[in-house]
Amino acid sequence: MTCNKQQITEAPIPASGRHTPRIPFITTGASRRAFVKGVAGFLGGSACLSLAHPAFADGLPPLPAASMTSEKDAKITTLIVGGGVDSLPSRWASLLAAPLGLGSGADRPLQLQQTTGRDGVTAANIFDTQNGGDNDRSLIVPGATLLASMIGDPRVHFDPTRWIPIFMAISSPIVVGHADFHRSLRTLLKPRQVRVAVSTPDGPELPTLLAMQLLSMAPVPVPGYASPESALEALKKGLVDIVQLPAETIGQQPVSTLLEGTGADVLFRLPPANFSTSSDQNTIPDFTRWFKMQRNHLPSGAMADAFNATAAAISTDALLAMPILSSADQTARWRHAASAALNDPAVRAEGIQMSAMLAAGTSCVPLFAQLTPDATALLALRRWLARQMPLWQGNKPPGKP
């Protein structure tokens, strides 16, 4: 029997002359076989791992069978609902709970957690503070929640940039009224006042006030008109000049029916260009087009960006989001489930009834970006509100003490 001596060679010093650590290379047959066997075992384990997690051809994971759902994949089980039980987000939550829960691998419909507050700020605060590492909650709120964040509402303790949007329902509110928008030397020296019916000066009608400001008018918010019916009645009586109508008020009826006896015209629709494609409202120009017809140029600057952001927010009936810390696999599953939910008959019927454009999955990303304007637009909006609010504080509805 012969004894193999272990031969050890050293790596040569590179031609550059730099000294590098000399690493021994084992060259005996027995050691090489042990080394190769170990590498083969590692590669074999890696191959099994790759088979357990194959690459997805369409970029989205397949929807798992209920028995195959892991605990991690089914973490999101609660949907926090903002806006009240009779709000549009609540209606959408009821329709989406089953297809989203089952489609994302939760093996059951999502549990709805109703909250108080019509603008959804309370729900968004809960969502931001209660979502830990297990990411067991999602959120659905109206666009008014994002508007509150834009204006710097002191109640806001959430950060919408920490959300991943996966579903959006977008409608087309319109602005109607009667006012003289023609420019003259007199209006250049002193802007013409225009009375706008609002619930509150910094409420949902804020985009219309901004639109009047961009037109070089002097917007005067007349508060106390929380419902479209009361605002239209005030318009008929000549107590206000401009009214903003939500899409749900318009419904499937012609706008001219709502304006009978008011002497008002349809001016423009609120959603920014390319934000909404609702076919029912395509005959009504968006504000950018209407502005150009009035002023022969396009609106520009930080205030125009602020208008676009606030108008996009008010045009958002419902936004469903998940935490930004969600895993890539979980995000893909939810986007897949949200896209599949668009084919649900009840979801499609609701979209048709509300004349809403529905977006899901990655299609929400560019739309959501318009709801989070840059710092320049936010600063311009808040400065403008800081200047205007003291002037608006004393405004009261005509005929009310």
PDB file of C-alpha atoms in Angstrom, residues 42-203:
ATOM      1  CA  PHE A  42     -24.416  22.585  -3.358  1.00  0.00           C
ATOM      2  CA  LEU A  43     -25.370  22.931  -7.017  1.00  0.00           C
ATOM      3  CA  GLY A  44     -27.913  20.159  -6.628  1.00  0.00           C
ATOM      4  CA  GLY A  45     -29.521  22.015  -3.764  1.00  0.00           C
ATOM      5  CA  SER A  46     -29.534  25.210  -5.811  1.00  0.00           C
ATOM      6  CA  ALA A  47     -31.228  23.434  -8.688  1.00  0.00           C
ATOM      7  CA  CYS A  48     -33.968  22.215  -6.385  1.00  0.00           C
ATOM      8  CA  LEU A  49     -34.406  25.745  -5.047  1.00  0.00           C
ATOM      9  CA  SER A  50     -34.762  27.177  -8.537  1.00  0.00           C
ATOM     10  CA  LEU A  51     -37.352  24.540  -9.440  1.00  0.00           C
ATOM     11  CA  ALA A  52     -39.359  25.453  -6.361  1.00  0.00           C
ATOM     12  CA  HIS A  53     -39.426  29.110  -7.478  1.00  0.00           C
ATOM     13  CA  PRO A  54     -39.540  29.089 -11.303  1.00  0.00           C
ATOM     14  CA  ALA A  55     -39.336  32.264 -13.356  1.00  0.00           C
ATOM     15  CA  PHE A  56     -42.774  33.563 -14.341  1.00  0.00           C
ATOM     16  CA  ALA A  57     -43.139  34.176 -18.062  1.00  0.00           C
ATOM     17  CA  ASP A  58     -45.639  37.003 -17.633  1.00  0.00           C
ATOM     18  CA  GLY A  59     -43.916  38.657 -14.695  1.00  0.00           C
ATOM     19  CA  LEU A  60     -46.730  37.696 -12.315  1.00  0.00           C
ATOM     20  CA  PRO A  61     -46.968  34.619 -10.077  1.00  0.00           C
ATOM     21  CA  PRO A  62     -49.769  32.133 -10.735  1.00  0.00           C
ATOM     22  CA  LEU A  63     -52.742  32.184  -8.393  1.00  0.00           C
ATOM     23  CA  PRO A  64     -52.149  29.349  -5.900  1.00  0.00           C
ATOM     24  CA  ALA A  65     -54.663  26.711  -4.891  1.00  0.00           C
ATOM     25  CA  ALA A  66     -56.103  27.180  -1.426  1.00  0.00           C
ATOM     26  CA  SER A  67     -54.186  24.179  -0.065  1.00  0.00           C
ATOM     27  CA  MET A  68     -50.900  25.525  -1.464  1.00  0.00           C
ATOM     28  CA  THR A  69     -51.210  29.003   0.068  1.00  0.00           C
ATOM     29  CA  SER A  70     -48.429  29.738   2.522  1.00  0.00           C
ATOM     30  CA  GLU A  71     -48.953  31.779   5.648  1.00  0.00           C
ATOM     31  CA  LYS A  72     -46.656  34.512   4.323  1.00  0.00           C
ATOM     32  CA  ASP A  73     -48.608  34.860   1.069  1.00  0.00           C
ATOM     33  CA  ALA A  74     -51.900  35.217   2.959  1.00  0.00           C
ATOM     34  CA  LYS A  75     -50.739  37.912   5.390  1.00  0.00           C
ATOM     35  CA  ILE A  76     -52.956  40.739   4.125  1.00  0.00           C
ATOM     36  CA  THR A  77     -56.388  39.849   5.466  1.00  0.00           C
ATOM     37  CA  THR A  78     -57.894  43.185   6.562  1.00  0.00           C
ATOM     38  CA  LEU A  79     -59.030  46.055   4.348  1.00  0.00           C
ATOM     39  CA  ILE A  80     -59.289  49.372   6.205  1.00  0.00           C
ATOM     40  CA  VAL A  81     -62.138  51.400   4.702  1.00  0.00           C
ATOM     41  CA  GLY A  82     -62.148  55.194   4.810  1.00  0.00           C
ATOM     42  CA  GLY A  83     -65.057  57.452   3.965  1.00  0.00           C
ATOM     43  CA  GLY A  84     -67.970  56.021   5.958  1.00  0.00           C
ATOM     44  CA  VAL A  85     -70.246  53.037   5.355  1.00  0.00           C
ATOM     45  CA  ASP A  86     -72.254  54.842   2.666  1.00  0.00           C
ATOM     46  CA  SER A  87     -69.245  56.224   0.775  1.00  0.00           C
ATOM     47  CA  LEU A  88     -67.863  55.207  -2.612  1.00  0.00           C
ATOM     48  CA  PRO A  89     -64.759  53.536  -1.077  1.00  0.00           C
ATOM     49  CA  SER A  90     -67.071  51.424   1.092  1.00  0.00           C
ATOM     50  CA  ARG A  91     -69.079  50.349  -1.957  1.00  0.00           C
ATOM     51  CA  TRP A  92     -65.923  49.414  -3.828  1.00  0.00           C
ATOM     52  CA  ALA A  93     -64.517  47.608  -0.783  1.00  0.00           C
ATOM     53  CA  SER A  94     -67.618  45.400  -0.587  1.00  0.00           C
ATOM     54  CA  LEU A  95     -67.236  44.473  -4.251  1.00  0.00           C
ATOM     55  CA  LEU A  96     -63.471  43.891  -4.129  1.00  0.00           C
ATOM     56  CA  ALA A  97     -63.210  41.997  -0.822  1.00  0.00           C
ATOM     57  CA  ALA A  98     -63.935  38.560  -2.305  1.00  0.00           C
ATOM     58  CA  PRO A  99     -61.989  38.682  -5.601  1.00  0.00           C
ATOM     59  CA  LEU A 100     -58.968  40.357  -3.982  1.00  0.00           C
ATOM     60  CA  GLY A 101     -58.884  38.065  -0.981  1.00  0.00           C
ATOM     61  CA  LEU A 102     -59.183  34.865  -2.973  1.00  0.00           C
ATOM     62  CA  GLY A 103     -57.094  36.046  -5.907  1.00  0.00           C
ATOM     63  CA  SER A 104     -54.161  37.162  -3.759  1.00  0.00           C
ATOM     64  CA  GLY A 105     -53.955  33.823  -1.977  1.00  0.00           C
ATOM     65  CA  ALA A 106     -55.655  34.734   1.301  1.00  0.00           C
ATOM     66  CA  ASP A 107     -58.049  31.770   0.854  1.00  0.00           C
ATOM     67  CA  ARG A 108     -60.990  33.903   2.020  1.00  0.00           C
ATOM     68  CA  PRO A 109     -62.559  37.338   1.386  1.00  0.00           C
ATOM     69  CA  LEU A 110     -60.871  40.286   3.037  1.00  0.00           C
ATOM     70  CA  GLN A 111     -62.249  41.412   6.361  1.00  0.00           C
ATOM     71  CA  LEU A 112     -63.507  45.013   6.151  1.00  0.00           C
ATOM     72  CA  GLN A 113     -62.562  47.428   8.946  1.00  0.00           C
ATOM     73  CA  GLN A 114     -64.866  50.449   8.755  1.00  0.00           C
ATOM     74  CA  THR A 115     -63.658  53.787  10.146  1.00  0.00           C
ATOM     75  CA  THR A 116     -65.179  57.186  10.818  1.00  0.00           C
ATOM     76  CA  GLY A 117     -64.538  60.327   8.806  1.00  0.00           C
ATOM     77  CA  ARG A 118     -65.788  60.967   5.289  1.00  0.00           C
ATOM     78  CA  ASP A 119     -62.431  62.139   3.922  1.00  0.00           C
ATOM     79  CA  GLY A 120     -60.592  58.953   4.929  1.00  0.00           C
ATOM     80  CA  VAL A 121     -57.865  60.674   6.963  1.00  0.00           C
ATOM     81  CA  THR A 122     -58.615  58.546  10.041  1.00  0.00           C
ATOM     82  CA  ALA A 123     -58.358  55.345   8.004  1.00  0.00           C
ATOM     83  CA  ALA A 124     -55.057  56.439   6.440  1.00  0.00           C
ATOM     84  CA  ASN A 125     -53.607  57.266   9.872  1.00  0.00           C
ATOM     85  CA  ILE A 126     -54.606  53.838  11.171  1.00  0.00           C
ATOM     86  CA  PHE A 127     -53.112  52.169   8.112  1.00  0.00           C
ATOM     87  CA  ASP A 128     -49.778  53.959   8.504  1.00  0.00           C
ATOM     88  CA  THR A 129     -49.440  53.332  12.235  1.00  0.00           C
ATOM     89  CA  GLN A 130     -50.756  49.759  12.538  1.00  0.00           C
ATOM     90  CA  ASN A 131     -48.899  48.161   9.641  1.00  0.00           C
ATOM     91  CA  GLY A 132     -45.945  46.326  11.055  1.00  0.00           C
ATOM     92  CA  GLY A 133     -43.522  43.925   9.496  1.00  0.00           C
ATOM     93  CA  ASP A 134     -46.201  41.328   8.809  1.00  0.00           C
ATOM     94  CA  ASN A 135     -48.099  43.726   6.475  1.00  0.00           C
ATOM     95  CA  ASP A 136     -51.509  42.337   7.359  1.00  0.00           C
ATOM     96  CA  ARG A 137     -53.604  45.359   6.291  1.00  0.00           C
ATOM     97  CA  SER A 138     -54.534  47.159   3.099  1.00  0.00           C
ATOM     98  CA  LEU A 139     -56.353  50.478   2.668  1.00  0.00           C
ATOM     99  CA  ILE A 140     -59.102  51.944   0.497  1.00  0.00           C
ATOM    100  CA  VAL A 141     -59.847  55.682   0.697  1.00  0.00           C
ATOM    101  CA  PRO A 142     -61.304  58.489  -1.434  1.00  0.00           C
ATOM    102  CA  GLY A 143     -59.086  60.992  -3.206  1.00  0.00           C
ATOM    103  CA  ALA A 144     -60.056  63.549  -0.555  1.00  0.00           C
ATOM    104  CA  THR A 145     -57.569  61.773   1.720  1.00  0.00           C
ATOM    105  CA  LEU A 146     -54.746  62.783  -0.600  1.00  0.00           C
ATOM    106  CA  LEU A 147     -56.159  66.325  -0.838  1.00  0.00           C
ATOM    107  CA  ALA A 148     -55.920  66.657   2.950  1.00  0.00           C
ATOM    108  CA  SER A 149     -52.269  65.646   2.737  1.00  0.00           C
ATOM    109  CA  MET A 150     -51.587  68.205  -0.014  1.00  0.00           C
ATOM    110  CA  ILE A 151     -52.976  71.172   1.897  1.00  0.00           C
ATOM    111  CA  GLY A 152     -51.115  70.235   5.083  1.00  0.00           C
ATOM    112  CA  ASP A 153     -54.150  69.323   7.190  1.00  0.00           C
ATOM    113  CA  PRO A 154     -52.916  69.002  10.817  1.00  0.00           C
ATOM    114  CA  ARG A 155     -54.892  65.753  11.207  1.00  0.00           C
ATOM    115  CA  VAL A 156     -52.665  64.035   8.644  1.00  0.00           C
ATOM    116  CA  HIS A 157     -50.083  61.686  10.158  1.00  0.00           C
ATOM    117  CA  PHE A 158     -49.590  59.421   7.152  1.00  0.00           C
ATOM    118  CA  ASP A 159     -47.243  59.475   4.180  1.00  0.00           C
ATOM    119  CA  PRO A 160     -48.864  58.482   0.864  1.00  0.00           C
ATOM    120  CA  THR A 161     -45.434  57.930  -0.708  1.00  0.00           C
ATOM    121  CA  ARG A 162     -45.259  54.791   1.471  1.00  0.00           C
ATOM    122  CA  TRP A 163     -48.223  53.241  -0.354  1.00  0.00           C
ATOM    123  CA  ILE A 164     -48.332  50.897  -3.342  1.00  0.00           C
ATOM    124  CA  PRO A 165     -51.497  51.581  -5.401  1.00  0.00           C
ATOM    125  CA  ILE A 166     -53.162  48.488  -6.847  1.00  0.00           C
ATOM    126  CA  PHE A 167     -56.692  49.683  -7.742  1.00  0.00           C
ATOM    127  CA  MET A 168     -58.208  53.061  -8.623  1.00  0.00           C
ATOM    128  CA  ALA A 169     -61.705  54.150  -9.630  1.00  0.00           C
ATOM    129  CA  ILE A 170     -61.666  57.504 -11.423  1.00  0.00           C
ATOM    130  CA  SER A 171     -64.685  59.610 -12.364  1.00  0.00           C
ATOM    131  CA  SER A 172     -65.242  62.984 -14.057  1.00  0.00           C
ATOM    132  CA  PRO A 173     -66.657  65.759 -11.848  1.00  0.00           C
ATOM    133  CA  ILE A 174     -67.696  68.790 -13.881  1.00  0.00           C
ATOM    134  CA  VAL A 175     -67.863  72.522 -13.241  1.00  0.00           C
ATOM    135  CA  VAL A 176     -70.933  74.508 -14.323  1.00  0.00           C
ATOM    136  CA  GLY A 177     -71.977  78.129 -13.929  1.00  0.00           C
ATOM    137  CA  HIS A 178     -72.440  81.528 -15.475  1.00  0.00           C
ATOM    138  CA  ALA A 179     -69.651  84.099 -15.324  1.00  0.00           C
ATOM    139  CA  ASP A 180     -67.892  86.491 -17.680  1.00  0.00           C
ATOM    140  CA  PHE A 181     -64.373  85.180 -18.244  1.00  0.00           C
ATOM    141  CA  HIS A 182     -63.379  87.683 -20.939  1.00  0.00           C
ATOM    142  CA  ARG A 183     -60.307  89.800 -20.208  1.00  0.00           C
ATOM    143  CA  SER A 184     -60.312  93.601 -20.315  1.00  0.00           C
ATOM    144  CA  LEU A 185     -58.176  96.432 -19.030  1.00  0.00           C
ATOM    145  CA  ARG A 186     -60.543  96.813 -16.133  1.00  0.00           C
ATOM    146  CA  THR A 187     -60.244  93.157 -15.097  1.00  0.00           C
ATOM    147  CA  LEU A 188     -56.461  93.373 -15.442  1.00  0.00           C
ATOM    148  CA  LEU A 189     -56.429  96.165 -12.881  1.00  0.00           C
ATOM    149  CA  LYS A 190     -58.961  94.516 -10.601  1.00  0.00           C
ATOM    150  CA  PRO A 191     -59.845  90.827 -11.049  1.00  0.00           C
ATOM    151  CA  ARG A 192     -63.539  90.090 -11.392  1.00  0.00           C
ATOM    152  CA  GLN A 193     -65.073  88.295  -8.423  1.00  0.00           C
ATOM    153  CA  VAL A 194     -66.733  84.945  -8.995  1.00  0.00           C
ATOM    154  CA  ARG A 195     -68.732  83.208  -6.253  1.00  0.00           C
ATOM    155  CA  VAL A 196     -68.117  79.474  -5.926  1.00  0.00           C
ATOM    156  CA  ALA A 197     -70.446  77.201  -3.934  1.00  0.00           C
ATOM    157  CA  VAL A 198     -68.348  75.112  -1.527  1.00  0.00           C
ATOM    158  CA  SER A 199     -68.824  72.919   1.501  1.00  0.00           C
ATOM    159  CA  THR A 200     -65.727  74.500   3.086  1.00  0.00           C
ATOM    160  CA  PRO A 201     -63.017  76.653   1.432  1.00  0.00           C
ATOM    161  CA  ASP A 202     -60.425  73.857   1.667  1.00  0.00           C
ATOM    162  CA  GLY A 203     -62.898  71.059   0.894  1.00  0.00           C
TER     163      GLY A 203
END
